[in-house]
XYZ file of N, CA, C and O in Angstrom:
456
model
N -77.966 34.481 89.469
C -78.387 35.328 88.498
C -77.862 34.201 87.387
O -76.392 34.685 87.071
N -78.745 33.727 86.605
C -77.856 32.859 85.474
C -77.213 33.363 84.123
O -77.333 32.986 83.205
N -78.066 34.157 84.490
C -77.982 35.348 82.309
C -76.655 35.775 82.455
O -76.745 36.729 83.760
N -75.735 36.011 81.134
C -74.431 36.281 81.278
C -75.196 37.442 80.584
O -73.938 37.999 80.049
N -76.090 38.039 79.936
C -75.901 39.259 78.905
C -75.892 40.503 80.012
O -76.486 40.246 80.821
N -75.693 41.834 79.534
C -75.844 42.443 80.254
C -76.638 42.835 81.039
O -78.099 42.869 80.159
N -76.892 43.707 82.468
C -77.922 44.777 82.769
C -78.137 45.602 81.692
O -76.955 46.688 82.621
N -79.430 45.920 81.140
C -79.305 47.305 80.824
C -79.906 48.350 81.759
O -79.703 49.594 81.349
N -81.302 47.824 82.333
C -81.667 48.733 83.350
C -82.436 47.291 84.412
O -82.311 46.391 84.451
N -82.388 48.215 85.795
C -83.167 47.450 86.802
C -83.542 48.659 88.134
O -82.992 49.338 87.754
N -84.423 47.404 88.135
C -84.990 48.229 90.404
C -85.485 47.178 90.833
O -84.253 46.289 91.013
N -86.304 47.899 91.732
C -86.346 46.017 92.394
C -86.837 45.434 92.619
O -86.737 43.809 92.665
N -88.087 45.633 91.417
C -88.524 44.449 90.742
C -88.563 43.945 89.507
O -88.584 42.515 89.138
N -87.559 44.138 88.607
C -86.992 44.180 87.459
C -85.583 44.297 87.605
O -85.119 45.331 87.522
N -85.042 43.577 86.479
C -83.913 43.677 85.800
C -83.888 43.375 84.051
O -84.434 42.866 83.771
N -83.709 44.161 82.935
C -84.146 44.130 81.231
C -82.736 44.468 81.417
O -81.223 44.730 81.682
N -82.476 42.508 79.856
C -81.340 42.828 79.343
C -81.686 42.305 78.264
O -83.323 42.031 77.333
N -80.468 41.204 77.319
C -81.115 41.461 75.900
C -81.428 39.045 76.032
O -80.499 39.166 77.039
N -82.179 38.347 74.774
C -82.085 37.228 74.818
C -80.511 36.876 74.013
O -80.745 37.569 73.650
N -80.204 35.811 75.065
C -79.208 34.712 74.798
C -79.199 34.415 73.519
O -78.820 34.510 72.765
N -80.957 34.053 73.133
C -80.935 33.619 71.602
C -81.327 34.390 71.434
O -82.970 33.754 71.150
N -81.611 35.532 70.789
C -82.699 36.069 69.627
C -83.488 35.593 68.851
O -83.254 34.374 68.077
N -85.137 35.470 68.585
C -85.776 35.197 67.742
C -85.475 35.448 66.602
O -84.889 36.680 66.259
N -85.489 34.633 65.539
C -84.780 35.012 64.018
C -85.588 36.325 63.701
O -86.444 36.435 63.487
N -85.054 36.921 62.606
C -85.483 38.087 62.156
C -86.020 39.205 63.292
O -87.028 39.966 62.970
N -85.665 39.487 64.286
C -86.068 39.954 65.164
C -84.466 41.200 65.140
O -83.661 40.995 65.019
N -84.995 42.729 65.305
C -83.966 43.597 65.155
C -83.351 43.610 67.246
O -82.577 44.030 66.696
N -84.372 43.166 67.445
C -83.711 43.972 69.393
C -84.979 42.302 70.344
O -85.761 41.944 69.596
N -84.265 41.786 70.983
C -85.681 40.983 71.444
C -84.766 41.145 72.992
O -83.388 40.528 73.436
N -85.625 41.673 74.339
C -85.370 42.411 75.541
C -85.979 41.069 76.032
O -87.278 40.687 75.493
N -85.296 40.829 77.429
C -86.420 39.994 78.122
C -86.159 41.073 79.630
O -85.208 41.080 80.374
N -87.576 41.167 80.002
C -88.502 41.809 81.600
C -88.047 40.589 82.526
O -89.320 40.143 81.995
N -87.267 40.594 83.291
C -87.029 39.101 84.481
C -87.323 39.602 85.936
O -86.917 40.746 85.554
N -88.716 38.904 85.876
C -88.602 39.603 87.796
C -87.561 39.231 88.570
O -87.066 38.212 88.354
N -87.785 40.044 89.343
C -86.196 39.827 90.459
C -86.716 38.615 91.695
O -86.106 38.055 92.504
N -88.396 39.235 91.721
C -89.060 37.796 92.685
C -88.690 36.667 91.702
O -88.950 36.526 90.471
N -88.832 35.351 92.580
C -89.154 34.006 92.318
C -90.791 33.907 91.422
O -91.219 33.664 92.172
N -90.751 34.887 90.528
C -92.301 34.335 90.475
C -92.938 33.589 89.297
O -92.470 33.688 88.470
N -93.359 32.958 89.943
C -93.287 31.611 88.861
C -95.233 32.049 87.767
O -95.377 31.131 86.391
N -95.638 32.658 88.435
C -97.165 33.225 88.082
C -97.650 34.569 88.289
O -96.812 35.322 89.107
N -98.240 35.106 87.560
C -98.902 36.827 87.205
C -99.660 37.358 89.123
O -99.267 37.990 89.609
N -99.699 36.023 89.829
C -100.400 36.713 91.192
C -99.005 36.489 91.791
O -99.067 37.409 93.371
N -97.467 35.981 91.612
C -96.701 35.675 92.730
C -96.267 37.348 92.663
O -95.076 37.363 93.265
N -96.300 38.170 91.885
C -95.502 39.750 91.778
C -96.554 40.439 92.700
O -97.416 40.453 93.356
N -95.343 41.205 92.832
C -95.838 42.365 93.783
C -96.832 43.241 93.221
O -97.042 43.527 92.118
N -97.589 44.256 94.211
C -98.662 45.179 93.138
C -98.039 46.083 91.929
O -98.127 46.407 91.745
N -97.172 47.042 92.906
C -96.033 47.809 92.514
C -95.829 47.208 91.605
O -94.757 48.332 90.178
N -95.087 45.931 90.800
C -94.105 45.816 90.368
C -94.834 46.044 88.105
O -94.186 46.319 87.901
N -96.131 45.851 88.472
C -96.572 46.406 86.952
C -96.309 48.043 86.746
O -96.127 48.041 85.426
N -96.105 49.270 87.141
C -95.622 50.179 87.137
C -94.397 50.072 86.710
O -94.204 50.859 85.777
N -93.511 49.448 87.410
C -92.195 49.460 87.252
C -92.049 48.759 85.861
O -91.069 49.109 84.794
N -92.781 47.881 85.899
C -92.531 46.881 84.572
C -92.571 47.952 82.924
O -91.986 48.371 81.510
N -94.103 48.605 83.450
C -94.281 48.987 82.096
C -93.873 50.747 81.992
O -93.247 50.776 80.635
N -92.661 51.287 82.696
C -91.960 52.508 83.274
C -90.861 51.101 81.349
O -90.541 52.279 80.865
N -90.331 50.622 82.323
C -89.286 49.952 81.575
C -89.350 49.682 80.296
O -88.945 49.849 78.900
N -90.795 49.144 79.852
C -91.194 48.714 78.795
C -91.050 50.242 77.972
O -90.709 50.500 76.588
N -91.560 51.452 77.976
C -91.376 52.582 77.746
C -90.209 52.844 77.244
O -90.010 54.092 76.369
N -89.276 52.541 78.636
C -87.822 53.363 78.351
C -87.044 52.633 77.106
O -86.565 53.226 76.667
N -87.049 51.694 76.945
C -87.255 50.981 75.450
C -87.280 51.387 74.513
O -86.679 51.561 73.411
N -88.805 51.400 74.560
C -89.545 51.916 73.498
C -88.823 53.634 72.944
O -88.584 53.632 71.737
N -88.429 54.084 73.493
C -87.982 55.726 73.791
C -86.386 55.604 73.258
O -85.934 56.088 72.363
N -85.788 54.772 74.305
C -84.220 54.311 74.429
C -84.083 53.928 73.246
O -82.528 53.978 71.812
N -84.200 53.116 72.249
C -84.089 52.321 70.820
C -84.735 52.349 70.109
O -84.953 51.823 69.117
N -85.582 53.618 70.013
C -86.321 53.739 69.203
C -87.526 53.020 68.244
O -87.768 52.680 67.048
N -88.169 51.820 69.583
C -88.953 51.262 68.825
C -90.065 52.096 68.154
O -91.624 52.138 68.927
N -90.540 51.581 66.775
C -92.082 52.027 66.762
C -92.742 50.755 66.182
O -94.226 51.374 65.926
N -92.691 49.544 66.671
C -93.651 48.664 66.055
C -93.151 47.253 67.047
O -91.799 46.915 67.046
N -93.041 46.361 67.220
C -93.056 45.393 68.410
C -93.909 44.396 68.727
O -95.215 44.649 68.586
N -93.929 43.731 69.782
C -94.693 42.585 70.608
C -94.017 42.701 71.733
O -92.544 42.719 72.148
N -95.105 42.196 72.758
C -94.256 41.701 74.296
C -95.366 40.506 74.629
O -96.602 40.329 74.265
N -94.867 40.007 75.273
C -94.818 38.233 75.254
C -94.740 37.574 76.744
O -93.575 38.263 76.670
N -95.431 38.199 77.855
C -95.549 37.105 79.035
C -95.183 35.280 78.697
O -95.878 34.731 78.041
N -93.812 35.025 79.722
C -94.426 33.461 80.052
C -94.115 32.992 80.912
O -93.106 33.820 81.839
N -95.245 32.615 81.528
C -95.543 31.953 83.317
C -95.870 30.859 83.230
O -96.533 30.032 82.209
N -95.893 29.881 84.990
C -95.680 29.175 84.851
C -95.168 27.807 84.343
O -93.805 27.964 83.704
N -95.444 26.389 84.354
C -95.251 25.664 83.777
C -94.712 25.588 82.773
O -95.248 25.630 81.120
N -93.386 25.575 82.341
C -92.442 25.638 80.510
C -92.916 24.277 80.051
O -92.630 24.603 78.529
N -93.546 23.615 80.314
C -93.902 22.228 79.947
C -94.767 22.596 78.991
O -95.253 22.148 77.346
N -95.698 23.772 79.269
C -97.498 24.351 78.356
C -97.266 25.742 78.275
O -97.599 26.445 77.330
N -96.215 26.512 78.040
C -95.889 28.531 77.413
C -94.976 27.986 76.612
O -94.929 29.165 76.728
N -94.350 26.936 76.681
C -93.238 27.389 75.285
C -92.008 27.963 75.841
O -90.752 28.193 75.541
N -91.530 28.120 77.557
C -90.573 28.890 77.727
C -89.268 27.421 78.637
O -89.907 26.808 78.253
N -88.478 28.077 78.949
C -87.550 26.876 78.920
C -86.834 27.558 80.480
O -86.312 26.793 81.208
N -87.563 28.279 81.480
C -87.428 28.321 82.588
C -88.514 28.079 83.225
O -89.810 29.054 82.685
N -88.741 28.172 84.715
C -89.903 28.146 85.076
C -89.380 29.480 86.334
O -89.628 29.366 87.366
N -89.710 30.689 85.801
C -90.067 32.111 85.869
C -90.269 32.746 85.282
O -89.954 33.084 84.051
N -91.230 33.791 86.001
C -92.550 34.579 84.684
C -91.426 36.052 84.666
O -90.809 36.326 84.583
N -91.601 36.451 83.717
C -90.395 37.105 82.707
C -91.236 37.586 80.999
O -92.051 36.665 80.835
N -90.885 38.512 80.848
C -91.639 39.203 79.215
C -90.387 39.382 78.175
O -89.616 39.685 78.478
N -90.978 39.257 76.979
C -90.051 39.598 75.620
C -90.520 40.547 75.461
O -91.860 40.877 74.557
N -90.099 41.711 75.258
C -90.309 42.804 73.972
C -89.313 42.515 72.749
O -88.027 42.591 72.871
N -90.227 41.850 71.850
C -89.542 41.777 70.507
C -89.922 43.241 69.665
O -90.940 43.172 69.120
N -89.103 43.063 68.720
C -88.982 44.150 67.083
C -88.393 43.333 66.611
O -87.305 42.901 66.387
N -89.613 42.959 65.238
C -88.874 42.397 63.874
C -87.998 43.695 62.948
O -87.728 44.709 63.376
N -87.284 43.166 62.477
C -86.438 43.481 61.550
C -86.437 43.540 60.806
O -87.134 42.501 59.720
N -87.209 44.594 60.317
C -88.276 44.785 58.902
C -87.826 45.937 58.225
O -86.516 46.734 58.098
N -87.795 45.837 56.485
C -87.716 46.593 55.866
C -87.510 46.732 54.412
O -87.830 45.516 54.142
N -87.161 47.489 53.314
C -87.512 47.390 52.128
C -86.299 46.281 51.377
O -86.864 45.363 50.459
N -85.255 46.057 52.045
C -84.271 45.484 51.673
C -84.174 43.958 52.728
O -83.386 42.717 53.145
N -85.288 43.773 53.273
C -85.698 42.669 54.437
C -86.562 41.501 53.650
O -87.523 42.445 52.816
N -86.527 39.976 53.301
C -86.863 38.717 52.862
C -87.265 38.278 54.568
O -86.912 37.388 55.092
N -88.383 38.435 55.303
C -88.855 37.818 55.974
C -90.149 37.265 56.333
O -91.354 37.857 55.808
N -90.455 36.336 57.099
C -91.701 35.967 57.349
C -92.455 36.284 58.133
O -91.787 37.076 59.588
N -93.708 35.955 58.927
C -94.049 36.271 59.943
C -93.432 35.380 61.860
O -93.125 34.395 60.885
N -93.127 36.139 62.161
C -92.691 35.243 63.661
C -93.668 34.442 64.427
O -94.328 34.722 64.690
N -93.085 33.534 64.716
C -94.114 32.219 65.058
C -93.499 32.087 66.605
O -91.940 31.609 66.644
N -94.300 31.900 67.128
C -93.498 31.853 68.727
C -94.126 30.582 69.499
O -95.776 30.493 69.248
N -93.133 30.075 70.011
C -93.784 28.488 70.422
C -94.630 28.736 71.895
O -94.151 29.126 72.497
N -95.828 28.069 71.906
C -96.876 28.243 73.016
C -96.961 26.534 73.342
O -97.647 26.019 72.587
N -96.946 25.899 74.589
C -97.052 24.601 74.958
C -96.135 24.061 73.926
O -95.511 24.022 73.296
N -96.079 22.187 74.578
C -96.057 21.272 74.313
C -96.613 19.581 74.433
O -97.317 20.024 75.510
N -96.486 19.049 73.324
C -97.305 18.151 74.024
C -96.508 17.206 74.925
O -95.198 16.580 74.224
N -97.875 17.061 75.925
C -96.306 16.201 77.259
C -96.436 14.654 77.600
O -96.046 13.958 77.640
N -96.188 14.761 76.014
C -96.685 12.345 75.671
C -95.237 12.293 74.651
O -94.367 13.104 74.262
């Protein structure tokens, strides 16, 4: 495991942590990383979906999240905007409020291969 952030939750399928480089204007930026070396959704164990949903719901409850977005990255990082060739999900919570001056979060997807 090359990730040096504390593990918040884990089971046989996933571990949950915070992103080393959270996106700008986020209150929380969690990563849910497959324990199996899955590069594609097809590579996941059929039971891992229930586990993933459990952790997303646990984060929503434990961190009192009322709005956010979930992004999956899988396949070739050259095209999915990721930095690793390993399936993972982001749970991103915006940092909003009357005292915040923020813009919509833009997520990189893809790269010009030339």
